[in-house]
Tab-separated table of C-alpha atoms in Angstrom:
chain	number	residue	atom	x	y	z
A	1	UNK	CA	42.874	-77.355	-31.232
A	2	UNK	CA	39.726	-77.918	-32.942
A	3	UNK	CA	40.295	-77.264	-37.105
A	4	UNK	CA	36.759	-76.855	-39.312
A	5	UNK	CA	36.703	-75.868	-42.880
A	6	UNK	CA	32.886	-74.688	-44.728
A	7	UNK	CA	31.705	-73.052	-47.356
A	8	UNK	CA	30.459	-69.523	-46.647
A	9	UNK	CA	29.526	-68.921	-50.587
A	10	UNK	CA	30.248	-70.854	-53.835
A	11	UNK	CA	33.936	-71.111	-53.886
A	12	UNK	CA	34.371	-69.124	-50.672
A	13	UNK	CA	35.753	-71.354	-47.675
A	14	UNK	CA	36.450	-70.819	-44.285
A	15	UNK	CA	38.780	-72.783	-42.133
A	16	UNK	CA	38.773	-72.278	-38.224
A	17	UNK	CA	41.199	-73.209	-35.705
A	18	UNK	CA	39.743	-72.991	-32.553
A	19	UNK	CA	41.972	-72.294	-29.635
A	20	UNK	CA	43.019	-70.519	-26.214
A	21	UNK	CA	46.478	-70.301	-26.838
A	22	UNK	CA	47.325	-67.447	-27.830
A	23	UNK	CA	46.469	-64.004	-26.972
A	24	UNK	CA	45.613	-62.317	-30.434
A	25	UNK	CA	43.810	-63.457	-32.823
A	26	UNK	CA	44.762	-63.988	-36.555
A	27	UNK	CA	42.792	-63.734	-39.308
A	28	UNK	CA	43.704	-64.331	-43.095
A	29	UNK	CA	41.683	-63.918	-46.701
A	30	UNK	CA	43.522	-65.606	-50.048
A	31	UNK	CA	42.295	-65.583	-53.305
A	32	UNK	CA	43.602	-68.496	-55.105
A	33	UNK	CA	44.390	-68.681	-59.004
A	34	UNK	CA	46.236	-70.275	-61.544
A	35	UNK	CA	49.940	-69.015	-61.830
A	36	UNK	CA	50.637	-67.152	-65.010
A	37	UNK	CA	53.009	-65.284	-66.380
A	38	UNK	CA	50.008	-63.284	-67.943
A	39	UNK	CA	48.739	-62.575	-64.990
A	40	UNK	CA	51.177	-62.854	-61.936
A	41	UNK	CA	51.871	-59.562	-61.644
A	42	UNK	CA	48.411	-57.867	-61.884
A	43	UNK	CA	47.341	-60.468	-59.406
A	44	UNK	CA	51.005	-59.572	-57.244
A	45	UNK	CA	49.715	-55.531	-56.984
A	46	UNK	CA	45.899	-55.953	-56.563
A	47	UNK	CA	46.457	-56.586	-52.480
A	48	UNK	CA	48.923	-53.527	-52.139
A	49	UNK	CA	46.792	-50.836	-54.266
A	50	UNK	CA	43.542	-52.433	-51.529
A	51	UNK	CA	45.923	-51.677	-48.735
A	52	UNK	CA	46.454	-48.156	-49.751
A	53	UNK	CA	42.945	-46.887	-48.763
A	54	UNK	CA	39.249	-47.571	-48.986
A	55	UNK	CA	35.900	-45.922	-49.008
A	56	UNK	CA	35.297	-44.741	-45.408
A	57	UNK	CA	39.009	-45.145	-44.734
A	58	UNK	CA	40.590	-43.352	-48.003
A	59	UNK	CA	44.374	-42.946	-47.223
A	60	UNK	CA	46.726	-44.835	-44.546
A	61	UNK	CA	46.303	-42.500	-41.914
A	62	UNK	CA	42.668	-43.191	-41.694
A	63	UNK	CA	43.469	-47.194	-42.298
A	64	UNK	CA	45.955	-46.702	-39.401
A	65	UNK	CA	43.548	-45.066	-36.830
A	66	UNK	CA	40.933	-47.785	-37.479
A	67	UNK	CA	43.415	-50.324	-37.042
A	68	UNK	CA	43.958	-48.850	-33.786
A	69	UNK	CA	40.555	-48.681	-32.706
A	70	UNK	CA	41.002	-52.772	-33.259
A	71	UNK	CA	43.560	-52.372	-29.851
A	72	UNK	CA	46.546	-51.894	-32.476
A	73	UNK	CA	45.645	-54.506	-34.967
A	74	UNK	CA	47.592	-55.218	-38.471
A	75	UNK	CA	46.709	-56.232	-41.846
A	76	UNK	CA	48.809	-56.348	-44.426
A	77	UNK	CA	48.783	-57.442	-48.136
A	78	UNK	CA	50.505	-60.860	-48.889
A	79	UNK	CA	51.445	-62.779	-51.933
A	80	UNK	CA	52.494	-66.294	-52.292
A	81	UNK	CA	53.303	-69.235	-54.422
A	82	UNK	CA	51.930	-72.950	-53.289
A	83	UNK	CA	52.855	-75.121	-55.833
A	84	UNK	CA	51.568	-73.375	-59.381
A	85	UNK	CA	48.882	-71.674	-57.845
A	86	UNK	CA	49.184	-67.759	-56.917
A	87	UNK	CA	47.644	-67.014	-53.230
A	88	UNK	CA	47.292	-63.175	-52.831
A	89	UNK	CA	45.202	-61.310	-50.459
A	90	UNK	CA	45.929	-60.068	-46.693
A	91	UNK	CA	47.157	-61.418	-43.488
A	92	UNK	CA	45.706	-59.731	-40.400
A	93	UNK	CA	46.589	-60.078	-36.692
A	94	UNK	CA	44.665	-58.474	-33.784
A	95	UNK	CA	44.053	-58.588	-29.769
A	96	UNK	CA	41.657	-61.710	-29.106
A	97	UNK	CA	38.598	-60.950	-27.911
A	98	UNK	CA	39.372	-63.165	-24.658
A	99	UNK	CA	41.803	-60.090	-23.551
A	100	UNK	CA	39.954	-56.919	-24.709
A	101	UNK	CA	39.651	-54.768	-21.650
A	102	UNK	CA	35.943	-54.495	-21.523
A	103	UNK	CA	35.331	-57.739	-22.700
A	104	UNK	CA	34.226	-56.280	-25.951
A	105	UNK	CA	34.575	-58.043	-29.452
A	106	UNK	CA	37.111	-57.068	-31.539
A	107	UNK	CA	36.679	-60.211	-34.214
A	108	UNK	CA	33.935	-58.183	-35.947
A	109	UNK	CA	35.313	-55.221	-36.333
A	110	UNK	CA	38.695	-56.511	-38.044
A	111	UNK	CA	36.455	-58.703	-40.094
A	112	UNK	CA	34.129	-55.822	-41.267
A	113	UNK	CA	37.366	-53.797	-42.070
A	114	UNK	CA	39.198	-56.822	-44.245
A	115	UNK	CA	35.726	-57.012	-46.032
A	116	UNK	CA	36.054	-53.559	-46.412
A	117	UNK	CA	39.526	-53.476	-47.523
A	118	UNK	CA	38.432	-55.854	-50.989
A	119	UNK	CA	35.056	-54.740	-51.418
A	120	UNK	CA	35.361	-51.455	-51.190
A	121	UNK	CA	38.561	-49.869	-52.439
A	122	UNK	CA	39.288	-45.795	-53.003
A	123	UNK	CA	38.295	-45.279	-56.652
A	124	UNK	CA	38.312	-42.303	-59.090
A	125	UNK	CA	36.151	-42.371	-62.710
A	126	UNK	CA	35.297	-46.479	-61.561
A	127	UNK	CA	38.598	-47.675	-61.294
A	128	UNK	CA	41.276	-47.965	-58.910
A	129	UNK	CA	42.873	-44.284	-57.417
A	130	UNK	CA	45.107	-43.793	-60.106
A	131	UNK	CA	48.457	-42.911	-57.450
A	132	UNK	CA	48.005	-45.815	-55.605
A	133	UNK	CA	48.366	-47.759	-58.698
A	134	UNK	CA	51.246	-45.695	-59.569
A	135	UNK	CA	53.036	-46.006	-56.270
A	136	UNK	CA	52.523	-49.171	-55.423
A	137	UNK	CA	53.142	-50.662	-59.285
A	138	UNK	CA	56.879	-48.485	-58.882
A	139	UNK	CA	56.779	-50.538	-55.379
A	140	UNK	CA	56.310	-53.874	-57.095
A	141	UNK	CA	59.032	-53.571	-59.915
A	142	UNK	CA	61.701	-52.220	-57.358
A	143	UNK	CA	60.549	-55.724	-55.628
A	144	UNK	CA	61.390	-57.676	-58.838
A	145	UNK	CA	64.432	-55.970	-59.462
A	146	UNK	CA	65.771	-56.210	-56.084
A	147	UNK	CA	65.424	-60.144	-56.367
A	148	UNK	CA	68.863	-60.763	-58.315
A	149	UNK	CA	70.393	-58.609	-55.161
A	150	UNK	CA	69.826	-62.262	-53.235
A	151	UNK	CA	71.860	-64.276	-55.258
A	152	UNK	CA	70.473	-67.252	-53.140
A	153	UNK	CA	67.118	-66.976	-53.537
A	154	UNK	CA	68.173	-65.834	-57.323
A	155	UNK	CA	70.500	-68.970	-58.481
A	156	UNK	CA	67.015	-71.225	-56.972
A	157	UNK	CA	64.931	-68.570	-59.182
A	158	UNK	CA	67.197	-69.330	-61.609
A	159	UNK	CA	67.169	-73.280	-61.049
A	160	UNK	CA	63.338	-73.132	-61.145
A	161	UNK	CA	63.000	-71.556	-64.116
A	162	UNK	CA	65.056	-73.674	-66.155
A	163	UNK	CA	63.797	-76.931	-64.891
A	164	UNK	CA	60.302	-75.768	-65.675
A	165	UNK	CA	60.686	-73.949	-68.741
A	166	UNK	CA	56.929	-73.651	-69.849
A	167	UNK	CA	55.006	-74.898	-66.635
A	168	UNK	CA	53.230	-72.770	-64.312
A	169	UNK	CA	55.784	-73.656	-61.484
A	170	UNK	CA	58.641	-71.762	-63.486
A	171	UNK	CA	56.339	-68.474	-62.798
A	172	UNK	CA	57.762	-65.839	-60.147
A	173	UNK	CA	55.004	-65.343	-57.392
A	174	UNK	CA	55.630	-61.391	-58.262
A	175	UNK	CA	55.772	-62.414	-62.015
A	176	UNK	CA	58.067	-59.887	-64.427
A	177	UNK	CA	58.961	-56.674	-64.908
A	178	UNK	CA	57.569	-55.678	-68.572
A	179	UNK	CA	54.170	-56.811	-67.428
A	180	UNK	CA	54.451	-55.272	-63.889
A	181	UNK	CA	55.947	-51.905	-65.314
A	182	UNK	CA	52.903	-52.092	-67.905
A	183	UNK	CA	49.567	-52.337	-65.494
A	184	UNK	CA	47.419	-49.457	-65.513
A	185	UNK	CA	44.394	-48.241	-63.273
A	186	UNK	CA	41.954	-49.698	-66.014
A	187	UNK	CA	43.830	-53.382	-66.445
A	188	UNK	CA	44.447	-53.519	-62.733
A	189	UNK	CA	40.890	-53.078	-62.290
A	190	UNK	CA	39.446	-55.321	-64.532
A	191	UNK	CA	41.929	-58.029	-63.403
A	192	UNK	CA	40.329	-57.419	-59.667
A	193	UNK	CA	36.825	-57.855	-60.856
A	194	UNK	CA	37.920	-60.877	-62.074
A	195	UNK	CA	39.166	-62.685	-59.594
A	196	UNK	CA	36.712	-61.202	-57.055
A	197	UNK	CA	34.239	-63.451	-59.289
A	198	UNK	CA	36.200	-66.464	-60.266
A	199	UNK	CA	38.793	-66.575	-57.790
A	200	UNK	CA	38.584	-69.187	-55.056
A	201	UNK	CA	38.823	-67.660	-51.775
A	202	UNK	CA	40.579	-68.905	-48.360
A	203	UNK	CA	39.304	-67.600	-45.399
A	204	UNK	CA	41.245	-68.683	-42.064
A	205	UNK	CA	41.325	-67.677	-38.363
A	206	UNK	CA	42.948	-68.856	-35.378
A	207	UNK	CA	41.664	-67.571	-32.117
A	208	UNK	CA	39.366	-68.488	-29.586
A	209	UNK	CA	35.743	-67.386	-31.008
A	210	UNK	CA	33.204	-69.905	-32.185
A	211	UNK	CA	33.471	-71.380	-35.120
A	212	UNK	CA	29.643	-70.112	-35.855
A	213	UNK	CA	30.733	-66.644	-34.742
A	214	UNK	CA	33.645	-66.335	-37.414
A	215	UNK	CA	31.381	-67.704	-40.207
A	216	UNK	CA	28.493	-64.900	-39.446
A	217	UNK	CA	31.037	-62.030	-38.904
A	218	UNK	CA	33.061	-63.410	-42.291
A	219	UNK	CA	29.552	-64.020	-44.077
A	220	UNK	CA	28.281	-60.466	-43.194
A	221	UNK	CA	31.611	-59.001	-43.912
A	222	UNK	CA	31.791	-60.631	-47.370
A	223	UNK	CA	28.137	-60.120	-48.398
A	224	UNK	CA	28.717	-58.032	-51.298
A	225	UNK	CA	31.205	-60.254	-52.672
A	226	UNK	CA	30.199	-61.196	-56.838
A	227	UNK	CA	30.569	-64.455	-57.652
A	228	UNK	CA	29.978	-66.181	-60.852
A	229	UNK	CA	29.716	-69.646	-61.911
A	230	UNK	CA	33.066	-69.714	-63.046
A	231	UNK	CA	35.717	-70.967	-60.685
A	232	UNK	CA	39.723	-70.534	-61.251
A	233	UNK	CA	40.907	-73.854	-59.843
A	234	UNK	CA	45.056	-74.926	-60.288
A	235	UNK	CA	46.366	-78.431	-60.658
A	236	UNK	CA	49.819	-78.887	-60.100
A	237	UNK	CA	51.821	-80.531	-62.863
A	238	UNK	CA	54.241	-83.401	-62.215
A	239	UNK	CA	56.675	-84.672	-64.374
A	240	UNK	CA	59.624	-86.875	-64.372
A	241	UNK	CA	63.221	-86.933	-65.660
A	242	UNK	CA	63.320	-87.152	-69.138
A	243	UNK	CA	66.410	-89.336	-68.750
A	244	UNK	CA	68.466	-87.247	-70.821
A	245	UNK	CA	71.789	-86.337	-69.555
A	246	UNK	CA	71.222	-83.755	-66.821
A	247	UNK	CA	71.262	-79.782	-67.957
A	248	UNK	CA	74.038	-77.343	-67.425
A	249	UNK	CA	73.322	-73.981	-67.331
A	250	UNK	CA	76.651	-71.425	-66.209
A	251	UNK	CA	75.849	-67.553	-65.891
A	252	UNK	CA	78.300	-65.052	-64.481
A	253	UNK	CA	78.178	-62.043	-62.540
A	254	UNK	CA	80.236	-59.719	-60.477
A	255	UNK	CA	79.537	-61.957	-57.641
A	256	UNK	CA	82.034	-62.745	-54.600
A	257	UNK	CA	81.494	-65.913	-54.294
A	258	UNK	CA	79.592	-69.065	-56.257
A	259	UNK	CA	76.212	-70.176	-56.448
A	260	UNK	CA	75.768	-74.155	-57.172
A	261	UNK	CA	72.121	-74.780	-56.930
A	262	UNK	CA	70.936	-78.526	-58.421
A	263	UNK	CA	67.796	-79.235	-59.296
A	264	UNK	CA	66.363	-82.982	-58.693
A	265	UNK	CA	63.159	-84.692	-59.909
A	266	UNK	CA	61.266	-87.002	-56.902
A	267	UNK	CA	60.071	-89.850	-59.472
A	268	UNK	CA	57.078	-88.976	-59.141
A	269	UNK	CA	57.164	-88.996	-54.825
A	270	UNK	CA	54.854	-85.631	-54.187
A	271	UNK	CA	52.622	-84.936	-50.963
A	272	UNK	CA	49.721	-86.927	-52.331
A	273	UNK	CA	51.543	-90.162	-52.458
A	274	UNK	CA	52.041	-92.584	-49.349
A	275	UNK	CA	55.837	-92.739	-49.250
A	276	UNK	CA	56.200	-89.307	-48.956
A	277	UNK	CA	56.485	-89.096	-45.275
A	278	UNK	CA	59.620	-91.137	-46.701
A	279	UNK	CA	61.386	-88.735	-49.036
A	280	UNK	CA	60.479	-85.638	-46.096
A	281	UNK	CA	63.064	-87.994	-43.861
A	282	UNK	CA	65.039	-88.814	-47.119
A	283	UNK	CA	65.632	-84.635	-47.515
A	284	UNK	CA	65.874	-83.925	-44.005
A	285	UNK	CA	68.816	-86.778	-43.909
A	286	UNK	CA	70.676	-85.129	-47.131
A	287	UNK	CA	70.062	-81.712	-46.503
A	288	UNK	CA	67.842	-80.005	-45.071
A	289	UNK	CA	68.863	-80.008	-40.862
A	290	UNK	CA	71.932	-78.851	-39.174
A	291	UNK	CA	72.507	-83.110	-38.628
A	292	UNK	CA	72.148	-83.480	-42.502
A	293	UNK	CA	74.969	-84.799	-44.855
A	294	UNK	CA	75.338	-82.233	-46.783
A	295	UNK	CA	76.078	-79.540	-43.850
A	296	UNK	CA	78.183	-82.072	-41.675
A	297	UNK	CA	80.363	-83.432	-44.971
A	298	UNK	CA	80.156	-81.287	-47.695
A	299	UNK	CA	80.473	-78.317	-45.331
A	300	UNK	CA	81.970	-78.499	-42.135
A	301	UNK	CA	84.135	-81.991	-42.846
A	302	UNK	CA	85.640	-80.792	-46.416
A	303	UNK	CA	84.543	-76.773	-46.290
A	304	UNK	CA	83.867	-77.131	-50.161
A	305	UNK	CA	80.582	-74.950	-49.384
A	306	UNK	CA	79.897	-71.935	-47.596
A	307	UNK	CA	76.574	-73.072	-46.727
A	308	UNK	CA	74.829	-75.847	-48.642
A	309	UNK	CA	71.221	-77.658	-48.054
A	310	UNK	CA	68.439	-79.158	-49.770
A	311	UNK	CA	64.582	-78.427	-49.505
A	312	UNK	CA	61.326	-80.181	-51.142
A	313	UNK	CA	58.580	-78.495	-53.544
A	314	UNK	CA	55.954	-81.006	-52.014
A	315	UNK	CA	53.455	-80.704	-55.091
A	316	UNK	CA	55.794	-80.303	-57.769
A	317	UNK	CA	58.357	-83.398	-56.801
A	318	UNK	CA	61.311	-81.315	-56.607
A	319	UNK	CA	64.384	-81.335	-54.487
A	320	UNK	CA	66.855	-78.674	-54.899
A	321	UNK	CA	70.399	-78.085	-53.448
A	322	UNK	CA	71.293	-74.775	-52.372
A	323	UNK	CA	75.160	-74.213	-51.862
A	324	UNK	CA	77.645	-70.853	-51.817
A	325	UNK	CA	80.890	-72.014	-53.289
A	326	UNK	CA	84.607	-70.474	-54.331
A	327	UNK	CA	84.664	-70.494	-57.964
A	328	UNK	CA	87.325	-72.702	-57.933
A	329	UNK	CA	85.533	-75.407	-56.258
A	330	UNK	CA	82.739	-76.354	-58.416
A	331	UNK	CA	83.491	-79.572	-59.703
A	332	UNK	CA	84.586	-81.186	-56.228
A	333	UNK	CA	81.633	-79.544	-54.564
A	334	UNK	CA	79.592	-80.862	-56.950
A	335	UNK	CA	81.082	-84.449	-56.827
A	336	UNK	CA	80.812	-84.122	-53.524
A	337	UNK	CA	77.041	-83.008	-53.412
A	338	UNK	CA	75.943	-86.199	-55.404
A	339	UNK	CA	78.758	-89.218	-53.260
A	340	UNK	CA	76.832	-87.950	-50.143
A	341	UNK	CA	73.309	-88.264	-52.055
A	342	UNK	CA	74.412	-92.103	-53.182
A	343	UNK	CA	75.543	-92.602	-49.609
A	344	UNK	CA	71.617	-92.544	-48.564
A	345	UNK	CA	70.624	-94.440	-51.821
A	346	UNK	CA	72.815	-96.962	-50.363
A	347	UNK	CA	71.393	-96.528	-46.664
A	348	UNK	CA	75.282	-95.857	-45.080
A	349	UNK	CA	73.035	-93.695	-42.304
A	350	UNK	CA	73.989	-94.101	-38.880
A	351	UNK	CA	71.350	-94.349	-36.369
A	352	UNK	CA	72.167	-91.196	-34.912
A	353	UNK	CA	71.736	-89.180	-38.211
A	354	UNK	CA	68.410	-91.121	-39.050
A	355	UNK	CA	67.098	-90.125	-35.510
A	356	UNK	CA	68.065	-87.029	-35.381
A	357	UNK	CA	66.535	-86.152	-38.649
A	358	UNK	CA	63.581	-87.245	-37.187
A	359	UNK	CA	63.525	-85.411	-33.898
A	360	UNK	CA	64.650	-82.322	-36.010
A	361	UNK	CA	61.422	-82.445	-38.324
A	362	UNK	CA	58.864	-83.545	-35.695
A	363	UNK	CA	60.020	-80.707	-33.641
A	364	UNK	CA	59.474	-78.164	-36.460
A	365	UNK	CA	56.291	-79.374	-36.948
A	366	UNK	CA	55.118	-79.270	-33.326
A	367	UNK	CA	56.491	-75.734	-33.125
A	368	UNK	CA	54.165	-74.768	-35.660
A	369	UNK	CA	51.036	-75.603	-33.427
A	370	UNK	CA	52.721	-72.534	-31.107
A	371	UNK	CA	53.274	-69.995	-34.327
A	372	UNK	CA	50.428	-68.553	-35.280
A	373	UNK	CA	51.516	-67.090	-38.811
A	374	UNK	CA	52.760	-70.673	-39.284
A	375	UNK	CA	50.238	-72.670	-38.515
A	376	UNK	CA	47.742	-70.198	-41.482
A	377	UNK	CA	50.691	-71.073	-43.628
A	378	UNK	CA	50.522	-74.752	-43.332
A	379	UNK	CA	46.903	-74.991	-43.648
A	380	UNK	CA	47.209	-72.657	-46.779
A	381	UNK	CA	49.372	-75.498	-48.070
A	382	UNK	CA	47.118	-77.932	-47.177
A	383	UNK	CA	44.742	-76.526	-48.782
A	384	UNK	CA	46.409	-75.716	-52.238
A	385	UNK	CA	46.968	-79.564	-52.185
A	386	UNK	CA	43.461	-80.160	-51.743
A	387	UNK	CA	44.799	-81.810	-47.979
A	388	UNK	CA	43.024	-82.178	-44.856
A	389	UNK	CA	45.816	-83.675	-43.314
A	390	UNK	CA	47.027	-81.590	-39.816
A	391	UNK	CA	50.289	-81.257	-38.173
A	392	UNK	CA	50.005	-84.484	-35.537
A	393	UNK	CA	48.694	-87.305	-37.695
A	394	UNK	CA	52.139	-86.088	-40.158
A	395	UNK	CA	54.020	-86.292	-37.283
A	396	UNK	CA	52.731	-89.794	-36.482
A	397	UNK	CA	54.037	-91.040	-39.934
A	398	UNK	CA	57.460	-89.451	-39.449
A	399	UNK	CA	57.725	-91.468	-36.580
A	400	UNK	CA	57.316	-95.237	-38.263
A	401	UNK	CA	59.829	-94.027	-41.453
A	402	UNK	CA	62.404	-96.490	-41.837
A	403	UNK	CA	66.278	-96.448	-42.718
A	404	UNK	CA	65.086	-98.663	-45.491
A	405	UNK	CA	62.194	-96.584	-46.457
A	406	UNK	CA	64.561	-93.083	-47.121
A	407	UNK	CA	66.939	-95.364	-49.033
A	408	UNK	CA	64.304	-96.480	-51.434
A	409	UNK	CA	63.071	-92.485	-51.662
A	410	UNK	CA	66.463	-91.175	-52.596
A	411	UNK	CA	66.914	-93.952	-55.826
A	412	UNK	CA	63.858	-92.618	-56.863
A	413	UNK	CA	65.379	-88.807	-57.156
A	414	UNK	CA	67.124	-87.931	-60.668
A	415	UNK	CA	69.180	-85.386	-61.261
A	416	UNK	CA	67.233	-83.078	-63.504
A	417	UNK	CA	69.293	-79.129	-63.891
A	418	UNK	CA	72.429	-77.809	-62.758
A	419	UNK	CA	72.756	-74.232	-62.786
A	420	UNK	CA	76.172	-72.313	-61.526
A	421	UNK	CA	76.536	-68.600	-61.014
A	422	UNK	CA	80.056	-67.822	-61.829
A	423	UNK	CA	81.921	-64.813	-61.129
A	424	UNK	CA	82.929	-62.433	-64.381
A	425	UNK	CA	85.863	-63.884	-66.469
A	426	UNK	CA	89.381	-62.155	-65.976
């Protein structure tokens, strides 16, 4: 795989990776900003009112038959949160040109249309088609809602939010329901012409074209795009344990069965520094693999957990613990969370846990390489980091981590928030 990034415009880049492998094509556009509470949500609908119709193509039915013209091709609105910046736009997957059945090119065409799709949107009076933005807005608060219904996902919402009370990071991707309930036509439209100027924009493909070639089809697609001098650029905030004695936070529900999420500060470790590579194999070795500590002893050994693991915010030096537990259990699964976490602070791993941790993490990243939608969402990663890094050269420092070196990563971590979700008293 060959991987170029340029600028098409001022603040408008591309990223290419060229390739063979695969048999479609996949093509991506973000526009990057700042995550705010302000603005999350306007940002959240902007790429699902665009979806709805355009110009030449006003409704879905038309969107759909052009998409079809593209040998059955997709694009579909996306929003995402890389460390406290907001990445919204579309995703868009189609035949490669290498396999069209009269060898003709499809690349332009589904270029042309995702130009079309944020250039060019279905209007009435000079602002967005008023029951698109009623549709979809009722579309994005149901979203919102709907997120306490995972109480997973919604005990680490609720973890996140408490360890970073009044940072950008403690933002919902979606952001709330007042503000999302509140957007109208006119504020949805002046929020678009706003980051169509300031934003800074992602462009990626994967496929086997020329680089050259997806630059002039993205550059003639994008032609009308206003720009200003202005750019919205995020910068990830770090900070460290205040050394206080760690927050407790209890909330209950009519829940079936605990959630014990805790909430760790890295010391500082984040994807920019050089021990990283370190706490990665420190996390995978805790929690975050089938082989981990926290799944073989917490979970299978004593069964204080239905499930528990850990995962890293790589530019916000986070590591959280996810666990389901029986509301009975949370003090021992909590003791029990933290002995296994001073067992690697203390090095007890055996060689077969350090090992497999790292055959476990350089396999997931090699599988990326053969996964397109995974691969854009590295690189999207990469790039909110301001990273050129790829997949093989991490996987080469995986490789030389030492037992020593995930020891020395896991003293670093402090634990910052606990938060339990308790079932309703009586």
């Amino acid at each position: 795989m060959e991987v170029l990034r340029r600028e098409l415009f001022p603040g408008v880049w591309l990223r290419t990776v060229h390739t063979n492998k695969f048999k479609s094509s996949y093509l991506s556009l973000t526009l990057m900003v700042p995550l705010s509470a302000e603005t999350a949500s306007a940002n959240a609908l902007i790429p699902a009112v665009l979806r709805r119709g355009t110009e030449a193509h006003p409704d879905l039915e038309s969107l759909s038959a052009a998409l079809d013209e593209l040998y059955g091709g997709a694009i579909e609105p996306i929003v995402r949160k890389k460390g406290e910046t907001q990445c919204v736009g579309f995703a868009a997957s189609f035949l490669d040109d290498a396999y069209a059945l009269e060898g003709e090119p499809v690349l332009e065409g589904a270029a042309a249309l995702l130009g079309e799709l944020l250039l060019r949107p279905r209007t009435e009076k000079g602002m967005f088609y008023p029951d698109y933005v009623a549709g979809e807005r009722s579309n994005l608060v149901d979203r919102i809602r709907a997120q306490v219904n995972d109480k997973r996902y919604y005990a680490l919402s609720r973890l996140t939010q408490l360890m970073c009370q009044g940072e950008a990071f403690g933002v919902d991707k979606l952001g709330d329901e007042r503000r999302a309930a509140a957007l109208t036509p006119r504020k949805l439209w002046q929020r678009y012409q706003e980051l169509l100027s300031t934003a800074e924009i992602q462009l990626y493909y994967c496929g086997s074209a020329a680089p050259d070639r997806v630059a002039a089809a993205l550059s003639a697609a994008l032609s009308g795009l206003p720009r200003s001098e202005e750019r919205l650029e995020a910068d990830c905030e770090v900070r460290l344990h205040a050394g206080a004695e760690p927050r407790l936070e209890e909330e209950r529900m009519d829940v079936t069965q605990g959630k014990l999420a805790l909430g760790f500060r890295t010391g500082g470790i984040t994807c920019w520094e050089e021990d990283y590579p370190a706490l990665v194999m420190c996390n995978a070795v805790f929690g975050a693999t089938p082989l981990s500590k926290l799944f073989l002893n917490v979970r299978e050994k004593r069964s204080l957990c239905y499930y528990a693991s850990s995962n890293l915010e790589k530019m916000k030096g986070l590591l959280l613990v996810s666990s389901g537990i029986e509301f009975g259990q949370y003090q021992q699964a909590r003791d029990e969370i933290l002995a296994q976490l001073e067992a690697v602070r203390r090095g007890e791993i055996e060689e077969w846990e350090l090992e497999g941790a790292r055959r476990t993490l350089i396999g997931g990243h090699l599988s990326t390489l053969d996964d397109q939608s995974r691969l854009e969402e590295f690189w999207l990663g990469q790039t909110a980091a301001g990273l050129d890094t790829g997949i093989e050269e991490l996987v080469e420092r995986l490789k030389t981590v030492t037992r020593e070196q995930v020891a020395a990563a896991a003293q670093k971590l402090e634990l910052d928030t606990v938060y339990f979700l308790n079932g309703k008293e009586g």
